[in-house]
Amino acid sequence: PGIVVLSFFIAFLGSYASISACEQFRLSKIGIVYSQYASPFFYLVLMAISLGGAGIWCMHFVGMAAMSLPDADGNHLELRYDIGITLLSLVLVIMFTLMGFYVSSHDVVFMKTKREIVEMFVEDAAAMSMKDVQKMKTFQMVMIIGTRAPQHLLLGGLITGSGVVVMHYLGMAAMRFQGHIVWNAGVISASVIIAFVASVAAFWILLRLLSIYPDQERL
């Protein structure tokens, strides 16, 4: 259980670091640069390493360290990893995450000021009556902006989700032990869907929702 908790904590730290890097990326894009090295691309790479390298890759292999494989006699099998395939999974997940972040960073709401976001809402609500607008709750207003032109978020999530899937199953393919793995097609399909949905949701929160509520990034 301790190793599982550690893997969760690593994922948490990776996610937190990627959120911080995302904010620095946004600030550098609008011209607020803190050092000569703080280019937008620098923070984009930092986001990919934080989320892909730490939040996803490290979490995966630390979590796998908690697994034990008993044989028919109850003895634990020795588990090793092919170093080449393992490192390849690291490189690929960072590259896919980098591409996903880059595509998603072109989202129509990300990089917008609060005033520009309000103007977007007014534009979207133009077809509604003033009475309906006045009755709208904050959640409904957020959903109007939150669902506007999501193609960059969807594509970026698809790319990053693909990286998660590739990394995970390459990591599984890197396992070396006296036995074999039996795959369940249904579970594999579910894992792929979860990877895509989670990636899109993460980008929606990171690049869309936190653009609407920038003061909540510290949470």
mmCIF file of N, CA, C and O in Angstrom, residues 123-176:
data_model
loop_
_atom_site.group_PDB
_atom_site.id
_atom_site.type_symbol
_atom_site.label_atom_id
_atom_site.label_comp_id
_atom_site.label_asym_id
_atom_site.label_seq_id
_atom_site.Cartn_x
_atom_site.Cartn_y
_atom_site.Cartn_z
ATOM 1 N N GLU A 123 -21.335 37.288 -26.820
ATOM 2 C CA GLU A 123 -21.539 36.899 -28.219
ATOM 3 C C GLU A 123 -22.335 35.602 -28.318
ATOM 4 O O GLU A 123 -23.246 35.474 -29.141
ATOM 5 N N ASP A 124 -21.988 34.628 -27.463
ATOM 6 C CA ASP A 124 -22.692 33.343 -27.491
ATOM 7 C C ASP A 124 -24.125 33.468 -26.984
ATOM 8 O O ASP A 124 -25.010 32.712 -27.394
ATOM 9 N N ALA A 125 -24.342 34.412 -26.066
ATOM 10 C CA ALA A 125 -25.670 34.570 -25.474
ATOM 11 C C ALA A 125 -26.547 35.553 -26.245
ATOM 12 O O ALA A 125 -27.674 35.833 -25.830
ATOM 13 N N ALA A 126 -26.037 36.045 -27.368
ATOM 14 C CA ALA A 126 -26.769 37.067 -28.122
ATOM 15 C C ALA A 126 -28.125 36.567 -28.603
ATOM 16 O O ALA A 126 -29.086 37.336 -28.715
ATOM 17 N N ALA A 127 -28.200 35.270 -28.879
ATOM 18 C CA ALA A 127 -29.454 34.713 -29.390
ATOM 19 C C ALA A 127 -30.466 34.470 -28.274
ATOM 20 O O ALA A 127 -31.628 34.151 -28.546
ATOM 21 N N MET A 128 -30.053 34.643 -27.033
ATOM 22 C CA MET A 128 -30.943 34.405 -25.897
ATOM 23 C C MET A 128 -31.606 35.712 -25.464
ATOM 24 O O MET A 128 -31.067 36.799 -25.682
ATOM 25 N N SER A 129 -32.744 35.584 -24.854
ATOM 26 C CA SER A 129 -33.423 36.773 -24.342
ATOM 27 C C SER A 129 -32.744 37.238 -23.060
ATOM 28 O O SER A 129 -32.095 36.455 -22.359
ATOM 29 N N MET A 130 -32.884 38.512 -22.753
ATOM 30 C CA MET A 130 -32.276 39.054 -21.543
ATOM 31 C C MET A 130 -32.837 38.364 -20.301
ATOM 32 O O MET A 130 -32.114 38.137 -19.321
ATOM 33 N N LYS A 131 -34.103 37.995 -20.357
ATOM 34 C CA LYS A 131 -34.725 37.321 -19.221
ATOM 35 C C LYS A 131 -34.066 35.970 -18.962
ATOM 36 O O LYS A 131 -33.798 35.606 -17.812
ATOM 37 N N ASP A 132 -33.784 35.243 -20.047
ATOM 38 C CA ASP A 132 -33.128 33.942 -19.900
ATOM 39 C C ASP A 132 -31.705 34.098 -19.376
ATOM 40 O O ASP A 132 -31.242 33.303 -18.557
ATOM 41 N N VAL A 133 -31.018 35.133 -19.852
ATOM 42 C CA VAL A 133 -29.645 35.376 -19.400
ATOM 43 C C VAL A 133 -29.619 35.692 -17.915
ATOM 44 O O VAL A 133 -28.763 35.212 -17.170
ATOM 45 N N GLN A 134 -30.575 36.503 -17.472
ATOM 46 C CA GLN A 134 -30.626 36.885 -16.064
ATOM 47 C C GLN A 134 -30.927 35.693 -15.159
ATOM 48 O O GLN A 134 -30.510 35.653 -14.003
ATOM 49 N N LYS A 135 -31.645 34.714 -15.690
ATOM 50 C CA LYS A 135 -31.986 33.531 -14.900
ATOM 51 C C LYS A 135 -30.852 32.506 -14.850
ATOM 52 O O LYS A 135 -30.889 31.581 -14.048
ATOM 53 N N MET A 136 -29.878 32.683 -15.716
ATOM 54 C CA MET A 136 -28.805 31.701 -15.794
ATOM 55 C C MET A 136 -27.960 31.700 -14.528
ATOM 56 O O MET A 136 -27.671 32.749 -13.952
ATOM 57 N N LYS A 137 -27.560 30.517 -14.124
ATOM 58 C CA LYS A 137 -26.667 30.374 -12.988
ATOM 59 C C LYS A 137 -25.221 30.380 -13.482
ATOM 60 O O LYS A 137 -24.954 30.228 -14.666
ATOM 61 N N THR A 138 -24.304 30.559 -12.539
ATOM 62 C CA THR A 138 -22.889 30.634 -12.905
ATOM 63 C C THR A 138 -22.440 29.385 -13.653
ATOM 64 O O THR A 138 -21.702 29.467 -14.639
ATOM 65 N N PHE A 139 -22.907 28.225 -13.206
ATOM 66 C CA PHE A 139 -22.523 26.970 -13.853
ATOM 67 C C PHE A 139 -22.949 26.955 -15.317
ATOM 68 O O PHE A 139 -22.200 26.523 -16.193
ATOM 69 N N GLN A 140 -24.152 27.452 -15.591
ATOM 70 C CA GLN A 140 -24.642 27.479 -16.967
ATOM 71 C C GLN A 140 -23.818 28.431 -17.826
ATOM 72 O O GLN A 140 -23.536 28.144 -18.993
ATOM 73 N N MET A 141 -23.421 29.555 -17.248
ATOM 74 C CA MET A 141 -22.582 30.500 -17.981
ATOM 75 C C MET A 141 -21.226 29.882 -18.310
ATOM 76 O O MET A 141 -20.700 30.039 -19.414
ATOM 77 N N VAL A 142 -20.670 29.177 -17.321
ATOM 78 C CA VAL A 142 -19.376 28.529 -17.532
ATOM 79 C C VAL A 142 -19.472 27.478 -18.628
ATOM 80 O O VAL A 142 -18.576 27.347 -19.469
ATOM 81 N N MET A 143 -20.577 26.739 -18.655
ATOM 82 C CA MET A 143 -20.728 25.683 -19.648
ATOM 83 C C MET A 143 -20.852 26.244 -21.060
ATOM 84 O O MET A 143 -20.423 25.615 -22.032
ATOM 85 N N ILE A 144 -21.442 27.443 -21.190
ATOM 86 C CA ILE A 144 -21.542 28.061 -22.512
ATOM 87 C C ILE A 144 -20.146 28.337 -23.062
ATOM 88 O O ILE A 144 -19.826 28.011 -24.210
ATOM 89 N N ILE A 145 -19.296 28.942 -22.225
ATOM 90 C CA ILE A 145 -17.921 29.202 -22.644
ATOM 91 C C ILE A 145 -17.117 27.906 -22.674
ATOM 92 O O ILE A 145 -16.278 27.688 -23.548
ATOM 93 N N GLY A 146 -17.404 27.033 -21.719
ATOM 94 C CA GLY A 146 -16.625 25.805 -21.598
ATOM 95 C C GLY A 146 -16.794 24.839 -22.747
ATOM 96 O O GLY A 146 -15.931 23.997 -22.988
ATOM 97 N N THR A 147 -17.906 24.949 -23.468
ATOM 98 C CA THR A 147 -18.157 24.021 -24.578
ATOM 99 C C THR A 147 -17.970 24.683 -25.943
ATOM 100 O O THR A 147 -18.268 24.076 -26.967
ATOM 101 N N ARG A 148 -17.467 25.891 -25.947
ATOM 102 C CA ARG A 148 -17.301 26.600 -27.220
ATOM 103 C C ARG A 148 -16.053 26.108 -27.958
ATOM 104 O O ARG A 148 -14.957 26.093 -27.414
ATOM 105 N N ALA A 149 -16.216 25.726 -29.212
ATOM 106 C CA ALA A 149 -15.114 25.345 -30.111
ATOM 107 C C ALA A 149 -14.055 24.500 -29.402
ATOM 108 O O ALA A 149 -12.921 24.942 -29.222
ATOM 109 N N PRO A 150 -14.400 23.275 -29.002
ATOM 110 C CA PRO A 150 -13.456 22.468 -28.217
ATOM 111 C C PRO A 150 -12.474 21.646 -29.049
ATOM 112 O O PRO A 150 -11.795 20.772 -28.509
ATOM 113 N N GLN A 151 -12.378 21.901 -30.357
ATOM 114 C CA GLN A 151 -11.612 21.009 -31.220
ATOM 115 C C GLN A 151 -10.137 20.891 -30.832
ATOM 116 O O GLN A 151 -9.550 19.805 -30.913
ATOM 117 N N HIS A 152 -9.529 21.992 -30.389
ATOM 118 C CA HIS A 152 -8.122 21.916 -30.001
ATOM 119 C C HIS A 152 -7.939 21.087 -28.727
ATOM 120 O O HIS A 152 -6.964 20.336 -28.601
ATOM 121 N N LEU A 153 -8.869 21.234 -27.802
ATOM 122 C CA LEU A 153 -8.797 20.446 -26.573
ATOM 123 C C LEU A 153 -9.006 18.965 -26.871
ATOM 124 O O LEU A 153 -8.322 18.101 -26.302
ATOM 125 N N LEU A 154 -9.946 18.673 -27.760
ATOM 126 C CA LEU A 154 -10.218 17.277 -28.106
ATOM 127 C C LEU A 154 -9.028 16.644 -28.818
ATOM 128 O O LEU A 154 -8.625 15.517 -28.496
ATOM 129 N N LEU A 155 -8.455 17.375 -29.772
ATOM 130 C CA LEU A 155 -7.316 16.831 -30.508
ATOM 131 C C LEU A 155 -6.099 16.697 -29.599
ATOM 132 O O LEU A 155 -5.393 15.681 -29.639
ATOM 133 N N GLY A 156 -5.860 17.717 -28.775
ATOM 134 C CA GLY A 156 -4.735 17.641 -27.845
ATOM 135 C C GLY A 156 -4.899 16.506 -26.853
ATOM 136 O O GLY A 156 -3.939 15.796 -26.533
ATOM 137 N N GLY A 157 -6.130 16.312 -26.372
ATOM 138 C CA GLY A 157 -6.394 15.202 -25.461
ATOM 139 C C GLY A 157 -6.223 13.859 -26.136
ATOM 140 O O GLY A 157 -5.729 12.899 -25.530
ATOM 141 N N LEU A 158 -6.622 13.785 -27.403
ATOM 142 C CA LEU A 158 -6.459 12.545 -28.166
ATOM 143 C C LEU A 158 -4.980 12.201 -28.333
ATOM 144 O O LEU A 158 -4.573 11.045 -28.173
ATOM 145 N N ILE A 159 -4.176 13.216 -28.628
ATOM 146 C CA ILE A 159 -2.735 12.991 -28.800
ATOM 147 C C ILE A 159 -2.096 12.553 -27.485
ATOM 148 O O ILE A 159 -1.348 11.567 -27.430
ATOM 149 N N THR A 160 -2.398 13.284 -26.415
ATOM 150 C CA THR A 160 -1.813 12.944 -25.118
ATOM 151 C C THR A 160 -2.322 11.599 -24.620
ATOM 152 O O THR A 160 -1.555 10.797 -24.065
ATOM 153 N N GLY A 161 -3.608 11.342 -24.813
ATOM 154 C CA GLY A 161 -4.152 10.043 -24.425
ATOM 155 C C GLY A 161 -3.478 8.905 -25.164
ATOM 156 O O GLY A 161 -3.226 7.833 -24.588
ATOM 157 N N SER A 162 -3.160 9.133 -26.435
ATOM 158 C CA SER A 162 -2.431 8.121 -27.208
ATOM 159 C C SER A 162 -1.058 7.876 -26.598
ATOM 160 O O SER A 162 -0.587 6.733 -26.530
ATOM 161 N N GLY A 163 -0.427 8.963 -26.144
ATOM 162 C CA GLY A 163 0.876 8.818 -25.494
ATOM 163 C C GLY A 163 0.794 8.012 -24.213
ATOM 164 O O GLY A 163 1.678 7.200 -23.916
ATOM 165 N N VAL A 164 -0.273 8.235 -23.453
ATOM 166 C CA VAL A 164 -0.470 7.476 -22.211
ATOM 167 C C VAL A 164 -0.626 5.987 -22.520
ATOM 168 O O VAL A 164 -0.029 5.129 -21.861
ATOM 169 N N VAL A 165 -1.428 5.692 -23.531
ATOM 170 C CA VAL A 165 -1.658 4.289 -23.906
ATOM 171 C C VAL A 165 -0.366 3.638 -24.392
ATOM 172 O O VAL A 165 -0.015 2.525 -23.974
ATOM 173 N N VAL A 166 0.350 4.344 -25.271
ATOM 174 C CA VAL A 166 1.609 3.803 -25.798
ATOM 175 C C VAL A 166 2.603 3.565 -24.670
ATOM 176 O O VAL A 166 3.257 2.516 -24.597
ATOM 177 N N MET A 167 2.731 4.551 -23.770
ATOM 178 C CA MET A 167 3.662 4.411 -22.653
ATOM 179 C C MET A 167 3.301 3.223 -21.773
ATOM 180 O O MET A 167 4.167 2.414 -21.404
ATOM 181 N N HIS A 168 2.023 3.110 -21.457
ATOM 182 C CA HIS A 168 1.590 2.050 -20.545
ATOM 183 C C HIS A 168 1.873 0.665 -21.125
ATOM 184 O O HIS A 168 2.465 -0.192 -20.445
ATOM 185 N N TYR A 169 1.490 0.465 -22.360
ATOM 186 C CA TYR A 169 1.636 -0.882 -22.919
ATOM 187 C C TYR A 169 3.067 -1.180 -23.363
ATOM 188 O O TYR A 169 3.471 -2.344 -23.412
ATOM 189 N N LEU A 170 3.843 -0.134 -23.657
ATOM 190 C CA LEU A 170 5.279 -0.365 -23.853
ATOM 191 C C LEU A 170 5.917 -0.769 -22.528
ATOM 192 O O LEU A 170 6.789 -1.646 -22.484
ATOM 193 N N GLY A 171 5.479 -0.100 -21.457
ATOM 194 C CA GLY A 171 5.985 -0.457 -20.135
ATOM 195 C C GLY A 171 5.653 -1.892 -19.773
ATOM 196 O O GLY A 171 6.468 -2.611 -19.182
ATOM 197 N N MET A 172 4.453 -2.321 -20.135
ATOM 198 C CA MET A 172 4.073 -3.711 -19.885
ATOM 199 C C MET A 172 4.888 -4.661 -20.760
ATOM 200 O O MET A 172 5.278 -5.749 -20.325
ATOM 201 N N ALA A 173 5.156 -4.234 -22.001
ATOM 202 C CA ALA A 173 5.945 -5.071 -22.910
ATOM 203 C C ALA A 173 7.393 -5.180 -22.456
ATOM 204 O O ALA A 173 8.101 -6.121 -22.833
ATOM 205 N N ALA A 174 7.847 -4.214 -21.657
ATOM 206 C CA ALA A 174 9.232 -4.230 -21.177
ATOM 207 C C ALA A 174 9.432 -5.206 -20.021
ATOM 208 O O ALA A 174 10.570 -5.474 -19.628
ATOM 209 N N MET A 175 8.351 -5.734 -19.477
ATOM 210 C CA MET A 175 8.453 -6.652 -18.337
ATOM 211 C C MET A 175 9.092 -7.975 -18.754
ATOM 212 O O MET A 175 8.772 -8.534 -19.798
ATOM 213 N N ARG A 176 9.999 -8.449 -17.927
ATOM 214 C CA ARG A 176 10.675 -9.723 -18.167
ATOM 215 C C ARG A 176 10.530 -10.598 -16.924
ATOM 216 O O ARG A 176 11.002 -10.249 -15.850
#
